Structures are given as structure tokens and as C-alpha cells.
Coordinates of C-alpha atoms and ligand atoms in Angstrom, one line a residue:
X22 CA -29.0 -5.6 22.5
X23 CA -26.1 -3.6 21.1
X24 CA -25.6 -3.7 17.3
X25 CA -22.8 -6.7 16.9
X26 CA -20.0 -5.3 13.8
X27 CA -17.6 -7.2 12.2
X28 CA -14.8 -5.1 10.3
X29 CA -12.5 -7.5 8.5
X30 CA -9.4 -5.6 7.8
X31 CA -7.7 -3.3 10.4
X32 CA -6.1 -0.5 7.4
X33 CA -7.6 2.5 7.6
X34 CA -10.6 1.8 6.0
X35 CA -11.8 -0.5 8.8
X36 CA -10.5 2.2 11.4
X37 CA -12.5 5.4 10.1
X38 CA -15.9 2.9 10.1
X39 CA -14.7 2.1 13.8
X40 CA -14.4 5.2 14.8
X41 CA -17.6 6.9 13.1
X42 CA -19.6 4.1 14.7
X43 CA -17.8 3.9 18.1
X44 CA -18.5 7.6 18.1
X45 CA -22.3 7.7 16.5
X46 CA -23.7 7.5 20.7
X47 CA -25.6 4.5 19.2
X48 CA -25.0 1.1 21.5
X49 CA -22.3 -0.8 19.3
X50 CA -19.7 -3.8 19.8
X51 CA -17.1 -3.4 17.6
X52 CA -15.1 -6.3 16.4
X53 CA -11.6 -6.4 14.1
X54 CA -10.9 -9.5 12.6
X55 CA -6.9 -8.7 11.2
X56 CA -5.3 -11.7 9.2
X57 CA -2.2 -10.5 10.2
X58 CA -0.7 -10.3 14.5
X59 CA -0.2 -6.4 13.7
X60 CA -3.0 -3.8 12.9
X61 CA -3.2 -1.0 10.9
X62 CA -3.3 -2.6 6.7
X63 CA -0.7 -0.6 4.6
X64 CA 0.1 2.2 6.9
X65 CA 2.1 -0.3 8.6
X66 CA 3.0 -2.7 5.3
X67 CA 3.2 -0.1 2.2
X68 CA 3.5 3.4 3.2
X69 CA 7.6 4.1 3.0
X70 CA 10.1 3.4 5.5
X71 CA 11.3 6.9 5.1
X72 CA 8.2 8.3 5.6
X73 CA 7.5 8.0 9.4
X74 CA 5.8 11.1 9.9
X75 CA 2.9 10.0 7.4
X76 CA 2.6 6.4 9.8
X77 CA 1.8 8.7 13.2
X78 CA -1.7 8.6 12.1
X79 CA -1.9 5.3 13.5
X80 CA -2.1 6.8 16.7
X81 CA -5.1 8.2 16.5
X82 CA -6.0 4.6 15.2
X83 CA -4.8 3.5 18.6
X84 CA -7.2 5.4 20.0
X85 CA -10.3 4.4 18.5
X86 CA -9.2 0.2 19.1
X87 CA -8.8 1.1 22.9
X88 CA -12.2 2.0 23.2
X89 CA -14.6 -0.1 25.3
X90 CA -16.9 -1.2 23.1
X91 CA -14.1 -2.3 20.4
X92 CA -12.0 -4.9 20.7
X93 CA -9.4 -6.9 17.7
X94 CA -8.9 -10.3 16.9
X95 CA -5.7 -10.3 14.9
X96 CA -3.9 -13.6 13.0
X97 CA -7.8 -14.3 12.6
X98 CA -8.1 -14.8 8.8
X99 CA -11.5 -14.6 7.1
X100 CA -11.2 -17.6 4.9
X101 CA -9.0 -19.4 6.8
X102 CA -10.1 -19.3 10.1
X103 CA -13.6 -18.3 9.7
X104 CA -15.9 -18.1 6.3
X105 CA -17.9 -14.6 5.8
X106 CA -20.9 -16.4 6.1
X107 CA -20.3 -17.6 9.3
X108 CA -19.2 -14.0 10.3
X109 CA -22.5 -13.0 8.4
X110 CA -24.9 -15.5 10.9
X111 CA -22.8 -14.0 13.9
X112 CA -23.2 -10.8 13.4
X113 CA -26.0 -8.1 12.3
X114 CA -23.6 -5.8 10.3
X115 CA -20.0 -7.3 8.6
X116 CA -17.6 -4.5 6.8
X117 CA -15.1 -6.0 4.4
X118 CA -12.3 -3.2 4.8
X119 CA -9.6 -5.9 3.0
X120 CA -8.0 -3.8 0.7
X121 CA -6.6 -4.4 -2.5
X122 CA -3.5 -6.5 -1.6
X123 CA -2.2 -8.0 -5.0
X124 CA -0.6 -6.8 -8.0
X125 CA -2.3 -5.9 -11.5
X126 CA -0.7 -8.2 -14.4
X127 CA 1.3 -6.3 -16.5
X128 CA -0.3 -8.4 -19.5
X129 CA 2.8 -8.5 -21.7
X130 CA 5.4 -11.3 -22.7
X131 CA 8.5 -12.2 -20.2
X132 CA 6.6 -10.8 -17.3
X133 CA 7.0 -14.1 -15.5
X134 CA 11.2 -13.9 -15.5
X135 CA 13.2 -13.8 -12.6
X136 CA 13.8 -10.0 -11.1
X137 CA 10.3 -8.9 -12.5
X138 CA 8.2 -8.1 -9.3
X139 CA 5.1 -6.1 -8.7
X140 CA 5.0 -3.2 -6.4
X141 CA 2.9 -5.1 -3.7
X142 CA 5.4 -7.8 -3.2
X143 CA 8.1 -5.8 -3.6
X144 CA 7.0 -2.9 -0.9
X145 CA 5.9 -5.8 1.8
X146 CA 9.2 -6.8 0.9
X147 CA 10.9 -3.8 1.9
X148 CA 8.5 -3.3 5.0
X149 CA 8.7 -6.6 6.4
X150 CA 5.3 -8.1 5.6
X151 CA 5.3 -11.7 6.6
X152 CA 3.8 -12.6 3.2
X153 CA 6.5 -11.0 1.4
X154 CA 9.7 -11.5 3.8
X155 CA 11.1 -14.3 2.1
X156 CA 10.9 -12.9 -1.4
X157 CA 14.9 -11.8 -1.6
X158 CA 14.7 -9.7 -4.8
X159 CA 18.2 -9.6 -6.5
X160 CA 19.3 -6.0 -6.2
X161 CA 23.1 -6.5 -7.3
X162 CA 22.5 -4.7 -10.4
X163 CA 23.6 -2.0 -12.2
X164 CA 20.0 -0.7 -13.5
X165 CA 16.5 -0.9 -12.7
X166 CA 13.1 0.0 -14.4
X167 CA 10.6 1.3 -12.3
X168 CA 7.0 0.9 -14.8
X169 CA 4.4 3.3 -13.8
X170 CA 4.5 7.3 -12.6
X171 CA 2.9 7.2 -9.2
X172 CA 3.7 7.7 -6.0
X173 CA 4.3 4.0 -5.3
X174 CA 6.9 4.2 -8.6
X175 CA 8.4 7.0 -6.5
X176 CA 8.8 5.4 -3.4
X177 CA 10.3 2.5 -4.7
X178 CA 12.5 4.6 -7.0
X179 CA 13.2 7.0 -4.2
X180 CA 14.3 3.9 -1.4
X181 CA 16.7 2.3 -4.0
X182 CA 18.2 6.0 -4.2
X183 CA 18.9 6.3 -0.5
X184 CA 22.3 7.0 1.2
X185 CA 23.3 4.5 4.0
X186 CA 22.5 8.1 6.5
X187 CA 19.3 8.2 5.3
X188 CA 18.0 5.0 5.6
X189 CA 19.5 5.0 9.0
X190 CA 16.5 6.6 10.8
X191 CA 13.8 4.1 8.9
X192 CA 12.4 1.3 9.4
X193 CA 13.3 -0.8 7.4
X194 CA 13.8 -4.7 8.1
X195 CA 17.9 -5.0 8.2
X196 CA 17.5 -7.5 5.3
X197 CA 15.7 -5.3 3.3
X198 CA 18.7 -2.4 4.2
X199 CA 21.3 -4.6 3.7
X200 CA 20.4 -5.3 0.3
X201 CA 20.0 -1.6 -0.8
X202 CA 23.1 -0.5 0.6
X203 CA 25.0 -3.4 -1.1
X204 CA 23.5 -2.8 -4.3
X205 CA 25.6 -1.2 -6.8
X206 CA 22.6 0.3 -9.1
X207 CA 23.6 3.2 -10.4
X208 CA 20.7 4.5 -13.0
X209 CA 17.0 3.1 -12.0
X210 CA 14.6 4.5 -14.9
X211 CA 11.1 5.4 -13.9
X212 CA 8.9 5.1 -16.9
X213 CA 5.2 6.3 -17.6
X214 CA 2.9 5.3 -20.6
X215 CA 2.0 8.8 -20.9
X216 CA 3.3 12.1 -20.5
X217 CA 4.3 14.5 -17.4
X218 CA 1.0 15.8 -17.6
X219 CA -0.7 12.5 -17.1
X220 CA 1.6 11.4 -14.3
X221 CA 0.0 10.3 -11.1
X222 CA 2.8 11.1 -8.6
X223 CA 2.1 14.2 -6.2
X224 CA 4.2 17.3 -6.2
X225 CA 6.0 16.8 -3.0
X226 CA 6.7 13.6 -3.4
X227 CA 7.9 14.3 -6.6
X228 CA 10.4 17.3 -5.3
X229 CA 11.7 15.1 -2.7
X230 CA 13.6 13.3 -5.9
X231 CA 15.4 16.4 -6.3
X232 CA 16.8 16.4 -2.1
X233 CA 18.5 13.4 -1.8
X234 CA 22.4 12.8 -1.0
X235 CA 23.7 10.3 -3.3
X236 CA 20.7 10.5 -6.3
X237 CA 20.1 13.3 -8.9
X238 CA 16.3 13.2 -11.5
X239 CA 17.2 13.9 -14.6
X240 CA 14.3 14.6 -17.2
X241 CA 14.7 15.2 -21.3
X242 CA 13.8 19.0 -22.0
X243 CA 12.1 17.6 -25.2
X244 CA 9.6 15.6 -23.4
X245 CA 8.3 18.5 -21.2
X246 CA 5.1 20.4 -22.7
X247 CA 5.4 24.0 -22.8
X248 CA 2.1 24.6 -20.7
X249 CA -0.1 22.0 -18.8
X250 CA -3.2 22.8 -21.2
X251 CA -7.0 23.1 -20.1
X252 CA -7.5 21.7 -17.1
X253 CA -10.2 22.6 -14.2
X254 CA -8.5 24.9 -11.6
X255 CA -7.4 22.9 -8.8
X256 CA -5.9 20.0 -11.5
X257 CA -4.3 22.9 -13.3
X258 CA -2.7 24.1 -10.4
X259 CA -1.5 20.5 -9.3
X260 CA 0.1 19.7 -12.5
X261 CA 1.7 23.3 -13.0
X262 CA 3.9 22.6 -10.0
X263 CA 4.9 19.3 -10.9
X264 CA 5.8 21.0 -14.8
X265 CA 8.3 23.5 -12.8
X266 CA 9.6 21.1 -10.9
X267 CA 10.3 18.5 -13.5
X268 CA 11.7 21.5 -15.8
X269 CA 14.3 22.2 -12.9
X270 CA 14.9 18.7 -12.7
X271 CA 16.1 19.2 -16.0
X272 CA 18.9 21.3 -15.6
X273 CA 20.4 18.5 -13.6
X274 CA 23.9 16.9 -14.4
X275 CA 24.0 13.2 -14.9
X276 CA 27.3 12.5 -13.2
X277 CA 26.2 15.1 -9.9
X278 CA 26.0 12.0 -8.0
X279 CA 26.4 8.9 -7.9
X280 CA 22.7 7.3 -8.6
X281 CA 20.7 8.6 -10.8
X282 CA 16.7 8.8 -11.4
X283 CA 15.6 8.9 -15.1
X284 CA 12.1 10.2 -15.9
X285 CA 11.1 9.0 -18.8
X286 CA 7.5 9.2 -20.5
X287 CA 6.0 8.6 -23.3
X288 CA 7.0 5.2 -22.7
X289 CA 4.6 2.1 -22.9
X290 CA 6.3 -1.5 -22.1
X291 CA 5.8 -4.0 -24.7
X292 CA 8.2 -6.9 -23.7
X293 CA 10.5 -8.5 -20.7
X294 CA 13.6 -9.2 -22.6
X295 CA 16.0 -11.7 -21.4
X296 CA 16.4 -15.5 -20.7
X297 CA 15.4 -17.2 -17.3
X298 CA 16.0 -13.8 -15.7
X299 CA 15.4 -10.0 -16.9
X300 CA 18.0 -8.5 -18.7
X301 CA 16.0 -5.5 -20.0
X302 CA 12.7 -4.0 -21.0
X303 CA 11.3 -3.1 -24.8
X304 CA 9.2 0.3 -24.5
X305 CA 7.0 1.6 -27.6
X306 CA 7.1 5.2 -27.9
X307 CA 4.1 6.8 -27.6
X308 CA 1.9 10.0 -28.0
X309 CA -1.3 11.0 -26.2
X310 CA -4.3 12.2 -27.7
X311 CA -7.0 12.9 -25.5
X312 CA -5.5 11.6 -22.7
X313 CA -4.6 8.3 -24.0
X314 CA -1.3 7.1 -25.2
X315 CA -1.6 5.4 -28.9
X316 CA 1.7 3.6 -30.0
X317 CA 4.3 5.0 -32.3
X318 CA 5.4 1.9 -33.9
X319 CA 9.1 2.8 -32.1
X320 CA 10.5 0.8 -30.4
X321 CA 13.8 0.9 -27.9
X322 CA 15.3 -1.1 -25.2
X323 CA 16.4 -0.1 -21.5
X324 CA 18.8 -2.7 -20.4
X325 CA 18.2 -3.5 -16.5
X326 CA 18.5 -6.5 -14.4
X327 CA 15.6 -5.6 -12.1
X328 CA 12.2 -4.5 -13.0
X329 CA 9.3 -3.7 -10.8
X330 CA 5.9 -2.6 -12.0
X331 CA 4.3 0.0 -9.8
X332 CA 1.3 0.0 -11.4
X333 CA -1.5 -0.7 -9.4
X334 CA -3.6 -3.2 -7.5
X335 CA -6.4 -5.1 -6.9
X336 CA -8.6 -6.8 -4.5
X337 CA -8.8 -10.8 -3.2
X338 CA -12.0 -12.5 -4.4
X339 CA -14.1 -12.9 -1.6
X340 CA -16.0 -16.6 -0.9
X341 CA -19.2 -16.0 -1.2
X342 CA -19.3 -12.5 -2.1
X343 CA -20.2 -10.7 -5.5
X344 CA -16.8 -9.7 -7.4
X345 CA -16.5 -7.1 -10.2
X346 CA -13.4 -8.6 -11.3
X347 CA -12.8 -6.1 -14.4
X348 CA -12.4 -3.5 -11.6
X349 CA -11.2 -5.7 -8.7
X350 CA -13.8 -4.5 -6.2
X351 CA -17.0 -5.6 -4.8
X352 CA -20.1 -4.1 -6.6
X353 CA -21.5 -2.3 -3.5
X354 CA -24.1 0.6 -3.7
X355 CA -22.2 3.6 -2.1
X356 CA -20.9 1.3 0.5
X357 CA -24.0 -0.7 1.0
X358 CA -23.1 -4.6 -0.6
X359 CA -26.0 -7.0 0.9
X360 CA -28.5 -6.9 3.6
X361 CA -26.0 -7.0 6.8
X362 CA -23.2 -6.7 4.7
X363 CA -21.1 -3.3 3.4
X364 CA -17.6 -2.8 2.1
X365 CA -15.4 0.3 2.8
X366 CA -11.7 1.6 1.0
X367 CA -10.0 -0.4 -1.8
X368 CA -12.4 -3.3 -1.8
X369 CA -14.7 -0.7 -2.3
X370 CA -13.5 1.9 -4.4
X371 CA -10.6 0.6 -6.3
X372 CA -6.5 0.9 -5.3
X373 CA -6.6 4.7 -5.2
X374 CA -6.7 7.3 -3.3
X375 CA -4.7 8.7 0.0
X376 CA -4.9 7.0 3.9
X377 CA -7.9 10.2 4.7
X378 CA -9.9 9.2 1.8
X379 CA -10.8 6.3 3.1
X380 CA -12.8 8.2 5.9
X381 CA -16.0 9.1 4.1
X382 CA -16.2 5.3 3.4
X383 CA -16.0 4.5 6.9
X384 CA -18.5 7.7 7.8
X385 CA -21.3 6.6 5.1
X386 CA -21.1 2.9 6.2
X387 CA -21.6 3.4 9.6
X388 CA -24.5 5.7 8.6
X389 CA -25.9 3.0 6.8
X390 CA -25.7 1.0 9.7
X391 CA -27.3 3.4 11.4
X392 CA -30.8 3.3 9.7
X393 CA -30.5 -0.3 8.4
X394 CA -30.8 -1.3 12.1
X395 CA -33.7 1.1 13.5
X396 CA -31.8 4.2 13.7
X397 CA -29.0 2.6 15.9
X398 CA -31.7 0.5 18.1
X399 CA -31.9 -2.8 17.3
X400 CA -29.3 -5.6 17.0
X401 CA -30.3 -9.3 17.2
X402 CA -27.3 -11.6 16.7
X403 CA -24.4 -12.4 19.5
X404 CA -21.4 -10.9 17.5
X405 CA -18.2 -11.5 19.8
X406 CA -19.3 -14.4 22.0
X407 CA -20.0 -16.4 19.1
X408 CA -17.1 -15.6 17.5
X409 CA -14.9 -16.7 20.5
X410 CA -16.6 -19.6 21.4
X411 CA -16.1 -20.6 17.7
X412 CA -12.4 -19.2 17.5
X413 CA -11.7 -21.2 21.1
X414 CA -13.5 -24.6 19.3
X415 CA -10.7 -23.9 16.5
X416 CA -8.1 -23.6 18.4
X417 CA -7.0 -20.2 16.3
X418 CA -4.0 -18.7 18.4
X419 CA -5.7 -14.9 18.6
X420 CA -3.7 -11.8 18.9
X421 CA -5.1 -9.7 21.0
X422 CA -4.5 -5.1 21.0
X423 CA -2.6 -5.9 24.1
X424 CA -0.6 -8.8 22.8
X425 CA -0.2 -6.1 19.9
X426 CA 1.4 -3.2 22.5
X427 CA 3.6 -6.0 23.7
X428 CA 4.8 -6.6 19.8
X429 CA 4.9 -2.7 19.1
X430 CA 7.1 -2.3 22.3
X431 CA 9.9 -4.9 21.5
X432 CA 9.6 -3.5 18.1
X433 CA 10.5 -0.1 19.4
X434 CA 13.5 -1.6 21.7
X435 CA 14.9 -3.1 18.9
X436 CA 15.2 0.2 17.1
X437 CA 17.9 1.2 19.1
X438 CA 16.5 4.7 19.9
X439 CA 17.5 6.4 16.5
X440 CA 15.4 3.8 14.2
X441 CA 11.3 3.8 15.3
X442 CA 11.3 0.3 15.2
X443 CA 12.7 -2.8 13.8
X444 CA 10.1 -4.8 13.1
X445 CA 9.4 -8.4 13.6
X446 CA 8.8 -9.9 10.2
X447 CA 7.4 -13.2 10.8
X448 CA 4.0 -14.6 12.2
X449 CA 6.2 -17.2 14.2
X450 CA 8.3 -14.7 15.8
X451 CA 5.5 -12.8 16.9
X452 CA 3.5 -15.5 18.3
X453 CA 7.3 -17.3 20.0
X454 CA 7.8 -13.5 21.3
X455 CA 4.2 -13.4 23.2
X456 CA 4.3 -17.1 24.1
X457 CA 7.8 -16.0 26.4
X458 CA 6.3 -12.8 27.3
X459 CA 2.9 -14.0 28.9
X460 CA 2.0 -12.4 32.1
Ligands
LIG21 P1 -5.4 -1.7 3.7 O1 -4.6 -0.6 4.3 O2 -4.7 -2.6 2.7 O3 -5.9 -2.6 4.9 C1 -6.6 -3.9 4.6 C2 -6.4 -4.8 5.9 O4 -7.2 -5.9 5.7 C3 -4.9 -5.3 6.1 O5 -4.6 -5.1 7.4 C4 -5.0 -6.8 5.7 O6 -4.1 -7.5 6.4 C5 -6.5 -7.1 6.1 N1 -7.0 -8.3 5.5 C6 -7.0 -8.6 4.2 N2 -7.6 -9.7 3.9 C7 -8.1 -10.2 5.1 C8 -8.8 -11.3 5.5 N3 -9.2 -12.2 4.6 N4 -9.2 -11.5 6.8 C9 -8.8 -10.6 7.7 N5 -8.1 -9.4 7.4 C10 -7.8 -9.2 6.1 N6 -1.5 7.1 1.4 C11 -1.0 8.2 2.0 O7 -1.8 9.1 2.3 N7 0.3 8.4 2.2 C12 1.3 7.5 1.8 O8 2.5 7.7 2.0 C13 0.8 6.3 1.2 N8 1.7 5.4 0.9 C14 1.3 4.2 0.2 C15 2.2 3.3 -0.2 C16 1.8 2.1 -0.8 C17 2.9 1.1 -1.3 C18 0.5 1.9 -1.1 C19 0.0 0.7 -1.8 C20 -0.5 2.8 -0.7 C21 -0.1 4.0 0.0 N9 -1.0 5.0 0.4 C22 -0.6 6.1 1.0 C23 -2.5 4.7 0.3 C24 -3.1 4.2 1.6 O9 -2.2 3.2 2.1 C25 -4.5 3.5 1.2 O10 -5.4 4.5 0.8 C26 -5.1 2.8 2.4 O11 -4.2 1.9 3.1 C27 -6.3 1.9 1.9 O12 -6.9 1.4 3.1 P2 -7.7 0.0 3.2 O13 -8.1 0.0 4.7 O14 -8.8 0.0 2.2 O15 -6.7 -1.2 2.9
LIG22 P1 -1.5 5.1 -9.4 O1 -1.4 6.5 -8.7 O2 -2.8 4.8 -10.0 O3 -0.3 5.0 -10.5 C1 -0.2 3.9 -11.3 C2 0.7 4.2 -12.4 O4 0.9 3.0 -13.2 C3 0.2 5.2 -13.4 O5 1.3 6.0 -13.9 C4 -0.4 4.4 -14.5 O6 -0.3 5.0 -15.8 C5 0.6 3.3 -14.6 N1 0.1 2.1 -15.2 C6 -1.0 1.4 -14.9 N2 -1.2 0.3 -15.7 C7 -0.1 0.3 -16.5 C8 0.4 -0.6 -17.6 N3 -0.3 -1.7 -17.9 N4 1.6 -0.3 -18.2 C9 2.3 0.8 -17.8 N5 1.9 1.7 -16.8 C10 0.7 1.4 -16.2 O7 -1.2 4.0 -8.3 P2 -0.1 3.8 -7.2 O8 1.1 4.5 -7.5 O9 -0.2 2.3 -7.0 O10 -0.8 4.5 -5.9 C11 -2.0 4.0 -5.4 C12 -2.6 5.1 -4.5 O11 -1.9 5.2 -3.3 C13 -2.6 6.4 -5.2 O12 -3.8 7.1 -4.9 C14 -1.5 7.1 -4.5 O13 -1.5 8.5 -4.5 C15 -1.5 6.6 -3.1 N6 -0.1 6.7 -2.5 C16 0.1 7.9 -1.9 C17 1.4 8.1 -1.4 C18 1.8 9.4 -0.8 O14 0.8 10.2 -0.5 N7 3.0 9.7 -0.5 C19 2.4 7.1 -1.6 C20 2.1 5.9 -2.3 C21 0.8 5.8 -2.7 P3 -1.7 5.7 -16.4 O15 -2.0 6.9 -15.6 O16 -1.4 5.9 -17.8 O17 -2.8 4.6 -16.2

């Protein structure tokens, strides 16, 4: 009997474990269960609009969920639609690959007012995830503060930066387009608790902020160090081209365009100022010593009437699973979480890291699975059957990989040729779109 899997969570996490196991030559079904119609976790719901090329990966996803021993179950939500531990008694192995898909708390007063958001609403927003469709941030402002030096803090900075040309070929929702190009911002302040040094964001990422039409970087001289210090090589190297190219950014004029992106470090937020809704944001200026910022005791105020924090995530507690929830994970032994049961990417890890580290976790988990079931030999439980018969009992309205190409396909249409796609962004329209397109 083939070993029966279970991967909750179709991002790329779940992918790499399908693929090393579909691959491994050992007898293996293969089952997705995907809360959502659409596969593919944040590559489809998080990585930017602008940034196509980077989503072709899921092409080589598409390959792996065509294979014959794998099949998906999408709008099939663990919790909802089936409990883990009935997923657990179905099948020998279940992988949580669920991501981390919430915001971290920025833990300080006024975060609750209206036009303070968290990078995971506010990208699904943007991207058209169903959760987040419906969340109609206000963007007819004049400022915005952008918490956090990452590369999410970039994207959004960079998307609220970008000329009606360039967000032509994205694929953005047209609400979500709409909105930008209406907004009249004009200076969106990006703002890290520590200093360029410490800064998360990569360098190309970081250059593209010097390369777009309507939007200039500007960064204070004063904050720059004069050398990126001891560091191991390949760090050293890393953060030497993101000193040049924040020292060019510089020499940048403030009224060279008509948007501008302020760097500003050494800036730790203390407060949400305002009423009902945000009206600014009280930093405390700090320094770092040994790589931690200590406040100053000064204080100022950026005046903005949209915040988001880009400043991490974390993971869902699971029902009837252990949860770290200090770090946001599952406590898992290099993948390995229970008997029969592993965990792969964020869930695993932690919210960091780029869509190809998340293939090791997949690699080492299938290994595991591996020798936990006689060296690929021995499976014992009924995996998909049971799960369909149970599914069918529930009524749950499964979306299948072809129902999925049918989706992709009108997606594509809709883009018009230029766009890749415009998506759809809610579960009903999915599900009305296959119901008239049965055949
Ligand atoms: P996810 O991609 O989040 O996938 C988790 C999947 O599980 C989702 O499909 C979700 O719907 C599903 N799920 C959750 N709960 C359940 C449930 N209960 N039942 C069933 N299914 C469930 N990396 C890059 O290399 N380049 C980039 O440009 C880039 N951009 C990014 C932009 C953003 C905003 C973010 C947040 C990350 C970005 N990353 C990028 C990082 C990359 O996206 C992650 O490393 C990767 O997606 C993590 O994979 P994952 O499979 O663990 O989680
Ligand atoms: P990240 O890289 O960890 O950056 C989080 C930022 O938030 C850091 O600057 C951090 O500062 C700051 N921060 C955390 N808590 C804070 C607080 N309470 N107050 C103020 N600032 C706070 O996380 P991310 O940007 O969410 O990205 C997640 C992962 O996805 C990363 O590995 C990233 O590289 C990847 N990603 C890649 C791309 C790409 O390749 N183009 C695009 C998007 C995301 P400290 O450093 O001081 O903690």
C-alpha cells in the first residue's frame, strides 16, 4: 500500500515536500488540502504585483501538482472542513505547510485606530486575497508611514510609489489600482528601529527605489555610517552594497519628482497619535549598541494619515497541535512534530526567509518520511478515499487542479493581454465561475 500524505497548505513549502516525495521513487499518494480555490500560498497572495517574474516559479509548481500520484483539494479548510485529527487517522504522514498568515502586534498605544493596518492585510489587500478584499484601506492622503526596513516595507512603499504606466502591466485587482492611482500621497516615510546596517531589505530590492518614474529615496547623510563594521564576509559584502546605494540615494533632490520615499532609521515607534483615525506616528530616537536599539529619550512626530507596519508575522494556532506561541511556530524537531505528523516553511521556521528556502524543509520532511515508514515501504491507512468519502458526507464544494486551470485561464483573459491576469478576488466568484463553466 502506497504511503498516504496529507500537505495542508499549497505555498511553497507544501510544494518542495511534494515534489521531493513525488520524486523519492518510493510508492506515494500525495494529497493538498488548500483553504483557499487557488494554489500556490503567498506567491500568489504576497509576493508584489510588480514583481511577475519572481511568481513564474509557480510553474514548476504546476508541474509537480499534475503528477499522477498527487492530486489538490482546494476551498478544503483544515478546521473548518476537516479537524487535523481526523486528517491524522486518515492518513500515515500529515505536513502542516500553513504559513504564517497574520500580523505581529505592534504592542504600542493607538495601534487599534482607523488607517493602521499590518502588512498581511494590507498586501492580501492589494493582491486580491479573499480574506482581505473587502478591507478598503483609505489612501486619500497626503503621507504614509511604512514601520519596519524589509522587503515587505519596500514593497508596499515601492507599490504606493508607482506611476499609472507601471502598474499597468501588474496584477493588481482594479480596486486595489484604482485606489493608488487616486491617491494623492506625496511623501510615504519608511522607518526602521535600527540603523542602515541592521536593515533587513535586500540590495536589489532596495535599488529598485532609486528607478521609478514618479518617486525619488531620499536618505539623511548624517544617519549613514562611514563603514559597515565587522561583519563575516558574505554579510559584509551584502550590507556594503546596500551602504553605496543608500549613500547615492543621498544625493537625491526632494522636489525631483513628484512622490517621495524617506528612509529614516534610528527610529523606534512609541505611539499612534490621533483620534478615531491616525493622524500621525510618535518615534523615539534611538542608537544601537550591539545590535540593539536602546531609546534616546527623543522623541518627534511624523504626521501621516495612513500607517502600515511591515513588520513581520506569525503563524495560526493549530487545534490540536503543540504551539510555541512566543515564536509563532510549531515546536517541531528539524521538521519532525509527532509520530505521523511534520511541519515544513513558516509554521516551521518562523516568517523569514525567501520562496527557495523553503526547499530544504520540504527535502528533510520527505526524508523523514522516508525512514519513519520502512524506508518508503509501508503505508497503512486509506489517505484520499477516506478523505472524499468524508468530504462528499460534508457536502464541502472541492476545487479541484483542473477547476483551478479553468480559474487561471479566465484570470488570464481578463488581463487583456498586457496585464498577466486580473484576478478573481472572491471564493463566490470562483465557485459561480466553475458552476457556469462545467463540462
Ligand atoms: P505560504 O506561502 O503562506 O503558504 C501557506 C498556504 O497554506 C496558503 O496557501 C494558505 O492558504 C494555506 N493554509 C493556511 N491555513 C490553512 C488551513 N487551515 N487549511 C488548508 N490550507 C491552509 N520571497 C521571495 O523569494 N521573493 C519575493 O518577492 C517574496 N515576496 C514576499 C512578499 C510578502 C508580502 C511576503 C509575506 C513574503 C514574500 N516572500 C518572498 C517570502 C515567501 O513568500 C515565503 O518564504 C513563502 O511563501 C513561505 O512559504 P509557506 O509555504 O511556508 O507559506
Ligand atoms: P523582515 O525581513 O524580518 O523585516 C521586518 C522589519 O520589521 C525589520 O526591519 C524589523 O526590525 C522590523 N520590526 C520588527 N518588529 C518591529 C517593531 N515592533 N517595531 C518596529 N520595527 C519592527 O520581515 P518581512 O519584511 O516581513 O519579510 C519576511 C521575509 O520575506 C523576509 O525573509 C524577506 O526577505 C522575504 N521577502 C522577500 C522579498 C523579495 O525577495 N523581494 C519580498 C518580500 C519579502 P529589526 O530588524 O530591528 O527587528
Amino acid at each position: 500500500m502506497p504511503i498516504s500524505v496529507a500537505i495542508v497548505g499549497s505555498g511553497p513549502a507544501g510544494f518542495y515536500t511534494a515534489d521531493a516525495l513525488s520524486s523519492s521513487g518510493d510508492a506515494v499518494s500525495i494529497d493538498f488540502i488548500e483553504r483557499l480555490p487557488t494554489p500556490y500560498g503567498l506567491i500568489r497572495g504576497g509576493v508584489a504585483p510588480d514583481h511577475q517574474t519572481t511568481k513564474n516559479v509557480q510553474k514548476k509548481y504546476e508541474k509537480t501538482a499534475l503528477k499522477e500520484q498527487v492530486r489538490f483539494f482546494g476551498n478544503v479548510e483544515v478546521g473548518r472542513d476537516v479537524s487535523l485529527a481526523e486528517l491524522r487517522s486518515m492518513y500515515d504522514a500529515v505536513v502542516l505547510a500553513v504559513g504564517a498568515p497574520r500580523d505581529r502586534a505592534l504592542g504600542i498605544p493607538g495601534e487599534d485606530k482607523k488607517g493602521v493596518f499590518g502588512s498581511a492585510d494590507y498586501v492580501g489587500w492589494y493582491n486580491g486575497h479573499p480574506d482581505f478584499r473587502d478591507l478598503n484601506p483609505n489612501l486619500n492622503v497626503a503621507a504614509a508611514v511604512v514601520i519596519g526596513v524589509g522587503n515587505v516595507a519596500i514593497d508596499v512603499a515601492r507599490l504606493l510609489s508607482r506611476s499609472a504606466d507601471e502598474l499597468a502591466e501588474t496584477d493588481l485587482p482594479e480596486y486595489a489600482e484604482r485606489a493608488i492611482l487616486d491617491s494623492p500621497v506625496k511623501d510615504i516615510w519608511t522607518c526602521g528601529r535600527r540603523g542602515p546596517i541592521d536593515a533587513k531589505f535586500t540590495n536589489v530590492e532596495l535599488r529598485e527605489m532609486g528607478k521609478l518614474s514618479e518617486s525619488v529615496p531620499l536618505v539623511k547623510a548624517e544617519q549613514l555610517p562611514d563603514s559597515v563594521g565587522e561583519l563575516p564576509e558574505r554579510d559584509k559584502r551584502l550590507k556594503e552594497r546596500n551602504l553605496e546605494t543608500l549613500r547615492e540615494f543621498c544625493a537625491r533632490k526632494l522636489d525631483e519628482k513628484p512622490k517621495r520615499v524617506h528612509f529614516e532609521f534610528y527610529a523606534a515607534p512609541v505611539e499612534i497619535l490621533g483620534g478615531d483615525r491616525v493622524e500621525g506616528v510618535r518615534f523615539e530616537r534611538t542608537r544601537v549598541e550591539g545590535g540593539r536599539a536602546t531609546g534616546t529619550g527623543e522623541f518627534f512626530d511624523i504626521p501621516c494619515g495612513l500607517v502600515i507596519a511591515a513588520i513581520g508575522y506569525r503563524s495560526d494556532r493549530i487545534e490540536g497541535v503543540p504551539f510555541d506561541d512566543k515564536q509563532g511556530i510549531v515546536p517541531n524537531n528539524d521538521g519532525r512534530v509527532e509520530d505521523g505528523l511534520y511541519a515544513v516553511g513558516w509554521i516551521k521556521r518562523g516568517p523569514t526567509g525567501v520562496i527557495s528556502s523553503n526547499r530544504p524543509d520540504g527535502v528533510t520532511v520527505a526524508e523523514h518520511i522516508h525512514n519513519d515508514f520502512a524506508g518508503g515501504a509501508k503505508g497503512s491507512k486509506p489517505g484520499r478515499k477516506a478523505l472524499e468519502k468524508l468530504l462528499a458526507e460534508r457536502k464541502a464544494r472541492i476545487v479541484s487542479f483542473a477547476d483551478w486551470k479553468k480559474l487561471e485561464a479566465a484570470e488570464s483573459e481578463a488581463g487583456g493581454g498586457k496585464r498577466p491576469r486580473r484576478k478573481f478576488t472572491t471564493v463566490r466568484d470562483m465557485l459561480d465561475y466553475l458552476d457556469r463553466n462545467r463540462n
